[in-house]
PDB file of C-alpha atoms in Angstrom:
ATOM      1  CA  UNK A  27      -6.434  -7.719  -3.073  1.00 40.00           C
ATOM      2  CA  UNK A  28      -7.374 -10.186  -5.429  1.00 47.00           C
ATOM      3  CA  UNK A  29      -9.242  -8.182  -7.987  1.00 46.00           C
ATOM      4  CA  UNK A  30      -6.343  -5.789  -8.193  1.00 52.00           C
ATOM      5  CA  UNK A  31      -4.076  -9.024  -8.792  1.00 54.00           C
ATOM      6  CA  UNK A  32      -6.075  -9.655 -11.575  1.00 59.00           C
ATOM      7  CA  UNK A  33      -6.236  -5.771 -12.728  1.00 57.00           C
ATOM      8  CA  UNK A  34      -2.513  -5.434 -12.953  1.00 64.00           C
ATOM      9  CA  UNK A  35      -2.073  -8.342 -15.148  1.00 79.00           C
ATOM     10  CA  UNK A  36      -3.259  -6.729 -18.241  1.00 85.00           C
ATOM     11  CA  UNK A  37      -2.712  -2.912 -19.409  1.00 87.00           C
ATOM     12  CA  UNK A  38      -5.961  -0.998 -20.921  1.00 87.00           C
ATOM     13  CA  UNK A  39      -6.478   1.578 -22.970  1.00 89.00           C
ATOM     14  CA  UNK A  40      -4.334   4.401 -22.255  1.00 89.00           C
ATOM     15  CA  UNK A  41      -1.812   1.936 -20.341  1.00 90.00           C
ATOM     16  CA  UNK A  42      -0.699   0.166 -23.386  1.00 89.00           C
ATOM     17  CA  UNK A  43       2.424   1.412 -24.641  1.00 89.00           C
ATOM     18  CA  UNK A  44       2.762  -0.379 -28.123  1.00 88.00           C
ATOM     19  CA  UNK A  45       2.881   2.076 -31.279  1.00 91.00           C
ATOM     20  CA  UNK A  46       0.570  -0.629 -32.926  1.00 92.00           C
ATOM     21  CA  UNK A  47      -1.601  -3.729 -32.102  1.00 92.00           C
ATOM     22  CA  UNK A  48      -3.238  -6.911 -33.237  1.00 91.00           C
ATOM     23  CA  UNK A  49      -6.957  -6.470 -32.784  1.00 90.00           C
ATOM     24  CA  UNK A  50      -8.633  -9.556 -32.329  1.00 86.00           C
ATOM     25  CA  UNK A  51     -12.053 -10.850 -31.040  1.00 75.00           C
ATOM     26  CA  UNK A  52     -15.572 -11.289 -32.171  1.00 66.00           C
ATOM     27  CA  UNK A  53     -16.113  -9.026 -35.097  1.00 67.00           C
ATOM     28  CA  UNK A  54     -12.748  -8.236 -35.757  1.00 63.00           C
ATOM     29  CA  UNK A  55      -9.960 -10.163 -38.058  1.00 68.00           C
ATOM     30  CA  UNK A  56      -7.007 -10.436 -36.574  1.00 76.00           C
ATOM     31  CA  UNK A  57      -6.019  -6.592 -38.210  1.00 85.00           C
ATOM     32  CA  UNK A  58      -3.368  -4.394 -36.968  1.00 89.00           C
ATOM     33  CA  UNK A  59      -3.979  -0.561 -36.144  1.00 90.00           C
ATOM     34  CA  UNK A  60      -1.694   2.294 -35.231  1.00 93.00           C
ATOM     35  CA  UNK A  61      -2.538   2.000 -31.038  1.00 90.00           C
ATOM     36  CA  UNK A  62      -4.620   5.526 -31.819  1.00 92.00           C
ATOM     37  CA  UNK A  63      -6.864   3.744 -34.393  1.00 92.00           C
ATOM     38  CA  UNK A  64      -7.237   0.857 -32.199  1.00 91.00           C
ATOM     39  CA  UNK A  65      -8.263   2.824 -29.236  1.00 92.00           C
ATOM     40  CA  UNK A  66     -10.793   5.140 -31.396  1.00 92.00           C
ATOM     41  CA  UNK A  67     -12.461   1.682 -32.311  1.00 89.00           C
ATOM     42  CA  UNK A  68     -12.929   0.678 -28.815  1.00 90.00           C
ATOM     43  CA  UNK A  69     -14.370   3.852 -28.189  1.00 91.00           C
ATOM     44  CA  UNK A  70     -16.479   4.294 -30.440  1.00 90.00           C
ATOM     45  CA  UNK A  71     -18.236   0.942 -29.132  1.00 90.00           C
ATOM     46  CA  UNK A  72     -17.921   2.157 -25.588  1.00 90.00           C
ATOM     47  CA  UNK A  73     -15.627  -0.862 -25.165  1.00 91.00           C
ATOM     48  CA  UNK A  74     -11.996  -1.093 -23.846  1.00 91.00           C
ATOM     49  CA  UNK A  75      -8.856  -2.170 -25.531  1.00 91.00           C
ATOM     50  CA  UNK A  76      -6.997  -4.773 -23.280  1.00 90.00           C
ATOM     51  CA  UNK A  77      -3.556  -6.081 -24.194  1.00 91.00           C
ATOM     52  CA  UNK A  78      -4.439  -9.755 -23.670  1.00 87.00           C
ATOM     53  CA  UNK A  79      -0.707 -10.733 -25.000  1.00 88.00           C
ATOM     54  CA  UNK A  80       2.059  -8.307 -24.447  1.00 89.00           C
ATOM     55  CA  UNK A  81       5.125 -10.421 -25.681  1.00 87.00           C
ATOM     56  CA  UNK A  82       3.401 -10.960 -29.216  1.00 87.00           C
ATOM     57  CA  UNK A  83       4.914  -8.765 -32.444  1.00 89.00           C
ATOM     58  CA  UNK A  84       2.938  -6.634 -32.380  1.00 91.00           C
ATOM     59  CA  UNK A  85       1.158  -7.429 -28.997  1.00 91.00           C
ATOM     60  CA  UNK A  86      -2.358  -8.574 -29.148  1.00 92.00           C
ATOM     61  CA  UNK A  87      -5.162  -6.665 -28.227  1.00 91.00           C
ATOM     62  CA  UNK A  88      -8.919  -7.341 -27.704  1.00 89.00           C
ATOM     63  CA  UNK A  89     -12.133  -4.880 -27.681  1.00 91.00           C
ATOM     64  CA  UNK A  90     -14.193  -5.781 -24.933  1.00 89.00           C
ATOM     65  CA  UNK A  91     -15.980  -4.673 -21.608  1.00 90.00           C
ATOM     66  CA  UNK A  92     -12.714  -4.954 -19.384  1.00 90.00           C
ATOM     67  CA  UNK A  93     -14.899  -4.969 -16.167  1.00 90.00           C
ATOM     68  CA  UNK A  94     -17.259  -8.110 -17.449  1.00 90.00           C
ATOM     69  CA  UNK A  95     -13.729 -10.034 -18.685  1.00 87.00           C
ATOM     70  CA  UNK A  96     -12.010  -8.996 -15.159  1.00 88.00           C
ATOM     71  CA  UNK A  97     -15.303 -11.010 -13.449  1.00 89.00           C
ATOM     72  CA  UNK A  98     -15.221 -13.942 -15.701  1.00 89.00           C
ATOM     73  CA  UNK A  99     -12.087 -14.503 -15.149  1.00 86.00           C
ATOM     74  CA  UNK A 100     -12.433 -14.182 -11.600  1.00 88.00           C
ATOM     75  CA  UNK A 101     -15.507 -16.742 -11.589  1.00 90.00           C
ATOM     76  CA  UNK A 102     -12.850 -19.139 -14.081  1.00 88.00           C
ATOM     77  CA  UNK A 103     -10.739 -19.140 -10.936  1.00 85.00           C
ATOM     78  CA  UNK A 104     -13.165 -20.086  -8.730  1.00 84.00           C
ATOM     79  CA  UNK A 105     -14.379 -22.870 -10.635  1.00 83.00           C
ATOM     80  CA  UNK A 106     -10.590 -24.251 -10.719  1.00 81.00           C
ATOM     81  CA  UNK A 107     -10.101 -23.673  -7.050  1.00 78.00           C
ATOM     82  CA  UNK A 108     -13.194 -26.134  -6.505  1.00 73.00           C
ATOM     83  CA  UNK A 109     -12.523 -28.928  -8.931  1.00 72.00           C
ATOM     84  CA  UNK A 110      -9.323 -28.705  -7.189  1.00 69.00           C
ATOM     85  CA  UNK A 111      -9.385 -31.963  -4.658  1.00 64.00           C
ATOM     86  CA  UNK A 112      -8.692 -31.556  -1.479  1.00 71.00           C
ATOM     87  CA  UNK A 113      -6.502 -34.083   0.785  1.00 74.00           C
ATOM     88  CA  UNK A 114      -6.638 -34.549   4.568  1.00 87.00           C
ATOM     89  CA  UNK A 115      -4.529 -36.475   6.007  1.00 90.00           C
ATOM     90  CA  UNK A 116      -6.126 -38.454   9.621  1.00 92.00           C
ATOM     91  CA  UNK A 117      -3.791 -39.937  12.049  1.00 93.00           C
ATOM     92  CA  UNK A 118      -3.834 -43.436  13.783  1.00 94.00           C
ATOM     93  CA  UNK A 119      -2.230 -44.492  16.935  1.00 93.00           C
ATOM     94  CA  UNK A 120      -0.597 -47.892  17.924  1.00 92.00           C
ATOM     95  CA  UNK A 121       1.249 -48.915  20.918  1.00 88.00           C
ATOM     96  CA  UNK A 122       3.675 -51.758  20.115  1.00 82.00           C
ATOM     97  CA  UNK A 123       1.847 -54.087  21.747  1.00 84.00           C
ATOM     98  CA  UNK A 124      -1.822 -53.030  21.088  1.00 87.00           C
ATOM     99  CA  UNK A 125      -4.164 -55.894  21.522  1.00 90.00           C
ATOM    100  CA  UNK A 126      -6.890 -56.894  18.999  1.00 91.00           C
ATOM    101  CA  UNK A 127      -9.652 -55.024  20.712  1.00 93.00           C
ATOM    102  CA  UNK A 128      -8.015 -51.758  20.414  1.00 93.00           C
ATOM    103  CA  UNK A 129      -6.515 -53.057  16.850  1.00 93.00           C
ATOM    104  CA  UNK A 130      -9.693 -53.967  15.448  1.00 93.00           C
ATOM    105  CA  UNK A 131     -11.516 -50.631  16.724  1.00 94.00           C
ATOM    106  CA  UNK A 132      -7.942 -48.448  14.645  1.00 94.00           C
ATOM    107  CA  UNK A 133      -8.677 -50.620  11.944  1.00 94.00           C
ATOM    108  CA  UNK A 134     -12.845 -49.871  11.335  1.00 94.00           C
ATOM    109  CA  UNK A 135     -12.004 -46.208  11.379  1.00 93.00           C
ATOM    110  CA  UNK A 136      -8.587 -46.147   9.442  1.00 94.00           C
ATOM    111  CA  UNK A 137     -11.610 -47.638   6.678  1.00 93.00           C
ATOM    112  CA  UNK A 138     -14.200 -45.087   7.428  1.00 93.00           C
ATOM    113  CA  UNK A 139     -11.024 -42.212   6.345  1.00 93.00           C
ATOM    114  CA  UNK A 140     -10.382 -44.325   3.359  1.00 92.00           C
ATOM    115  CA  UNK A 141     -13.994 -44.056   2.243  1.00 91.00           C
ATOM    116  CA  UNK A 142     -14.100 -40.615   2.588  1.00 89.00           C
ATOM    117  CA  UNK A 143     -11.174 -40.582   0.111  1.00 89.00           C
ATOM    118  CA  UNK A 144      -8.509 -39.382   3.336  1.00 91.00           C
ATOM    119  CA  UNK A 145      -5.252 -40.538   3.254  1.00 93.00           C
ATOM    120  CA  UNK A 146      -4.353 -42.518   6.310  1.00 94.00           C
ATOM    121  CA  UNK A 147      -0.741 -42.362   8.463  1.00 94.00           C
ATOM    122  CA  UNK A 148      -0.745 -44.635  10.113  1.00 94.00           C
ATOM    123  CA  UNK A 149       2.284 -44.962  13.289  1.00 94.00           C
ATOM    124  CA  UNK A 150       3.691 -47.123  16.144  1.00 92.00           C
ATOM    125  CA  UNK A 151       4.799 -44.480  18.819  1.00 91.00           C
ATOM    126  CA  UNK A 152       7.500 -46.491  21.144  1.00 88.00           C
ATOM    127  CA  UNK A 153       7.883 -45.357  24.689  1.00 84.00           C
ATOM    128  CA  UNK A 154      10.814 -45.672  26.544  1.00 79.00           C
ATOM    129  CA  UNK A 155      12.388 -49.081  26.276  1.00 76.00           C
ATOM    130  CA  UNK A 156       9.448 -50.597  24.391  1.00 69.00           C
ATOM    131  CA  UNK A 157      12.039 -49.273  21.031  1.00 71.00           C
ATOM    132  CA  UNK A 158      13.246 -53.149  21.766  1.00 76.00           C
ATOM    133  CA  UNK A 159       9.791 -53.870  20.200  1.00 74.00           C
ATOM    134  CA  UNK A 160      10.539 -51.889  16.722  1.00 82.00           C
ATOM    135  CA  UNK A 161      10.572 -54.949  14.839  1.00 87.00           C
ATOM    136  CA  UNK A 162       6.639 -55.849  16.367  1.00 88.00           C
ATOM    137  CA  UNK A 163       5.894 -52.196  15.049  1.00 88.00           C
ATOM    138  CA  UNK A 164       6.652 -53.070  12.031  1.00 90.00           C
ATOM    139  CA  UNK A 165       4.986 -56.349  11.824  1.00 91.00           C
ATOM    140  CA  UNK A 166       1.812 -54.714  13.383  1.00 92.00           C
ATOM    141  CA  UNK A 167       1.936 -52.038  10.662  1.00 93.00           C
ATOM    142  CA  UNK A 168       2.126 -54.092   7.654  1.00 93.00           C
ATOM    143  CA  UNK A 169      -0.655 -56.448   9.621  1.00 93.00           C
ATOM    144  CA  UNK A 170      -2.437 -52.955   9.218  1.00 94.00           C
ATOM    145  CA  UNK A 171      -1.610 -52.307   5.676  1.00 93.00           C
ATOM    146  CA  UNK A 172      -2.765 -56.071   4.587  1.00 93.00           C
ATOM    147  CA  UNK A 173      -6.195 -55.746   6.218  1.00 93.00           C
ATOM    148  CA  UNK A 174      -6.738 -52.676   3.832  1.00 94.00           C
ATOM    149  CA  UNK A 175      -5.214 -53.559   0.823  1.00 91.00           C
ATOM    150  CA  UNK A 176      -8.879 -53.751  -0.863  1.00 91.00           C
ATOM    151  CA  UNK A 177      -9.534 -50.135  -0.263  1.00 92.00           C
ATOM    152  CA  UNK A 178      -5.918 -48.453   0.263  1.00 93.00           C
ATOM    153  CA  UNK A 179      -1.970 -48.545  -1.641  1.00 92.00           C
ATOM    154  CA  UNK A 180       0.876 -47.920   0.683  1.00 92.00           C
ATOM    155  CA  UNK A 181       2.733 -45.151  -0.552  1.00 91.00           C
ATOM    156  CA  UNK A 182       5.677 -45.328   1.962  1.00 89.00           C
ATOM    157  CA  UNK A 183       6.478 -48.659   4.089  1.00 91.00           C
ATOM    158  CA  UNK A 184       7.463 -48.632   7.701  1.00 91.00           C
ATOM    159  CA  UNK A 185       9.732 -45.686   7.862  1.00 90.00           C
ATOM    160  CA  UNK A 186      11.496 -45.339  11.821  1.00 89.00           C
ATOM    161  CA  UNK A 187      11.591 -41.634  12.270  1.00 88.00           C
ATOM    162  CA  UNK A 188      12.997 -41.094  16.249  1.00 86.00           C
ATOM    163  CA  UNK A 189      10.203 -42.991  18.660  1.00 88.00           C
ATOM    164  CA  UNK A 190       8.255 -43.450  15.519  1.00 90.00           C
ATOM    165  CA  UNK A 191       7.437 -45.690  12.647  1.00 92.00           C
ATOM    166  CA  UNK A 192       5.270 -44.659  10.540  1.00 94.00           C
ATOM    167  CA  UNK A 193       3.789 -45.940   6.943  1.00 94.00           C
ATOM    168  CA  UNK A 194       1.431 -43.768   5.019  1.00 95.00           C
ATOM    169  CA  UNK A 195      -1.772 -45.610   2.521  1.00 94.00           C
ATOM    170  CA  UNK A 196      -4.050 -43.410   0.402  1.00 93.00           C
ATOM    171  CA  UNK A 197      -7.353 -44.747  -1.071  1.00 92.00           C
ATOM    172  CA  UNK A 198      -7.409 -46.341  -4.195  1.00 88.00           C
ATOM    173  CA  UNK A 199      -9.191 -44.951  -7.277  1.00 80.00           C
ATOM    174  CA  UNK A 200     -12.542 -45.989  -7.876  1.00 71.00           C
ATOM    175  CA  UNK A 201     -13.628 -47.616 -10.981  1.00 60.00           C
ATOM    176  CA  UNK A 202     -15.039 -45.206 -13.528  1.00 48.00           C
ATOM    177  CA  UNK A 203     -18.354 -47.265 -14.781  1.00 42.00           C
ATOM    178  CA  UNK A 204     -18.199 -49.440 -11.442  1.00 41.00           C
ATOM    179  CA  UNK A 205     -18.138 -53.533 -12.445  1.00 40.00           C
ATOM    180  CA  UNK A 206     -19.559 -54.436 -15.511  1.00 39.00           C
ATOM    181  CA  UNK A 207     -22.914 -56.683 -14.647  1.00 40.00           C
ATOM    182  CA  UNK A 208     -22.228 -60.256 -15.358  1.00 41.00           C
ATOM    183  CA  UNK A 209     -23.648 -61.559 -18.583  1.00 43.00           C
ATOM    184  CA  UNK A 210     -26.620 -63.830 -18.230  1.00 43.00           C
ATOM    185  CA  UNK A 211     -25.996 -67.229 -19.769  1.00 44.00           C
ATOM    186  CA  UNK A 212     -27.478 -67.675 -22.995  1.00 48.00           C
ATOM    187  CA  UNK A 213     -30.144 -70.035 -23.356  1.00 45.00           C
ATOM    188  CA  UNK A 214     -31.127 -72.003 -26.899  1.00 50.00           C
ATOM    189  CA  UNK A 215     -34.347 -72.196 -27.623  1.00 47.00           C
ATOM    190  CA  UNK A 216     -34.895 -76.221 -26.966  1.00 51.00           C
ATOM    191  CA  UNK A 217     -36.124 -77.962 -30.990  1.00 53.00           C
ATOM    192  CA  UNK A 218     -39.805 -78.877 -30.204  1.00 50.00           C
ATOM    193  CA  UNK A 219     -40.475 -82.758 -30.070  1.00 49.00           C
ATOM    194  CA  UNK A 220     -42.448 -83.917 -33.154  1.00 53.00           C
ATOM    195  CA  UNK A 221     -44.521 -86.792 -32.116  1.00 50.00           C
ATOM    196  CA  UNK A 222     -44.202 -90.151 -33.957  1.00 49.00           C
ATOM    197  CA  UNK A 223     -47.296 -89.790 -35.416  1.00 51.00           C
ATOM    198  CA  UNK A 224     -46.069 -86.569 -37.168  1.00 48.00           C
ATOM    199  CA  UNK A 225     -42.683 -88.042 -38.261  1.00 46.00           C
ATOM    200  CA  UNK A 226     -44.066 -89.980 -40.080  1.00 47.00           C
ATOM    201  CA  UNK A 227     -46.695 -87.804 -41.469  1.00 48.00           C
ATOM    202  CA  UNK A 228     -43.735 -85.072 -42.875  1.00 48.00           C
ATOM    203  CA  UNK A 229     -41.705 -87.521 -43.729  1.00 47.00           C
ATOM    204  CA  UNK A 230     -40.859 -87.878 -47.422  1.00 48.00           C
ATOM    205  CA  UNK A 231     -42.607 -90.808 -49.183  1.00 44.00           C
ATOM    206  CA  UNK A 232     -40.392 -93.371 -49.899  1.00 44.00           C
ATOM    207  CA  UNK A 233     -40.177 -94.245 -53.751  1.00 42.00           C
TER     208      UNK A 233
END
């Protein structure tokens, strides 16, 4: 059971066996109490004394409500379970001769998985004699890897494994801010045209 995993991973109260212990916590500084003292102070607040780090001299205690700590930390796991990314793996076929049609068709959804941020493996299966055609695999694979080399990095070339070759791409990362928008040109204000007439007029007598 989960919540007992998480019960047995601290001792309370009663449980802790230290003669002494570092209180520490909102409200309290850092002081250390005979393990009575410290457990007549939780008491008294209708709090528990949990033993938060056991390998500490003396180990350190806290003075809290063990049952709301025991759910926070069970809602802190959840919330690292989720951020936690998770990576599927989708399969493509080839033959070693597989024509464009059937190429092209491989190709749109090997993108599709990409975009979803899958990783993609990618494999020539050869069947029966058609292992004469390895070499044609391979070319047809890294035909495959170039078309996606905008949206994927090969982690592992053309690997022959038995009847199979296989090479394995993953996504690559997407730019934080996305592309910067390109800067407009700047333009100078154009010097307005002063007509003869006013040349001459602002134009300094001459002595």
């Amino acid at each position: 059971m989960k919540n007992d995993s998480l019960k047995g991973q601290y001792r309370i109260n009663e449980q802790i066996r230290a003669k002494e212990v570092r209180v520490v916590g909102e409200g309290d500084e850092a002081n250390v109490y005979p393990i009575a003292q410290a457990l007549k102070i939780a008491e008294d607040r209708e709090l528990d004394l949990v033993e938060i780090s056991p390998n500490a001299q003396p180990p350190v205690c806290r003075i809290i409500d063990y049952s709301k700590f025991l759910y926070q930390q069970k809602k802190r796991q959840k919330e690292q379970k989720a951020k936690q990314v998770k990576v599927n793996v989708k399969e493509i076929r080839f033959g070693p001769q597989t024509d464009d049609h059937d190429y092209n068709f491989k190709l749109k959804h090997a993108k599709g998985f990409l975009a979803d941020r899958d990783k993609v493996k990618a494999y020539v299966f050869f069947k029966g004699r058609s292992i004469l055609f390895k070499e044609q695999g391979e070319v047809l694979l890294l035909r495959f890897a170039n078309d996606l080399e905008e949206v994927a990095k090969v982690d592992q070339m053309p690997v022959l494994e038995g009847k199979r070759m296989t090479i394995f791409l993953s996504p690559k990362k997407k730019d934080g801010g996305g592309a910067a928008a390109p800067k407009k040109p700047q333009v100078k204000p154009e010097k307005p045209v002063q007509k003869p007439q006013e040349q001459q007029e602002e134009a300094p007598a001459a002595e």
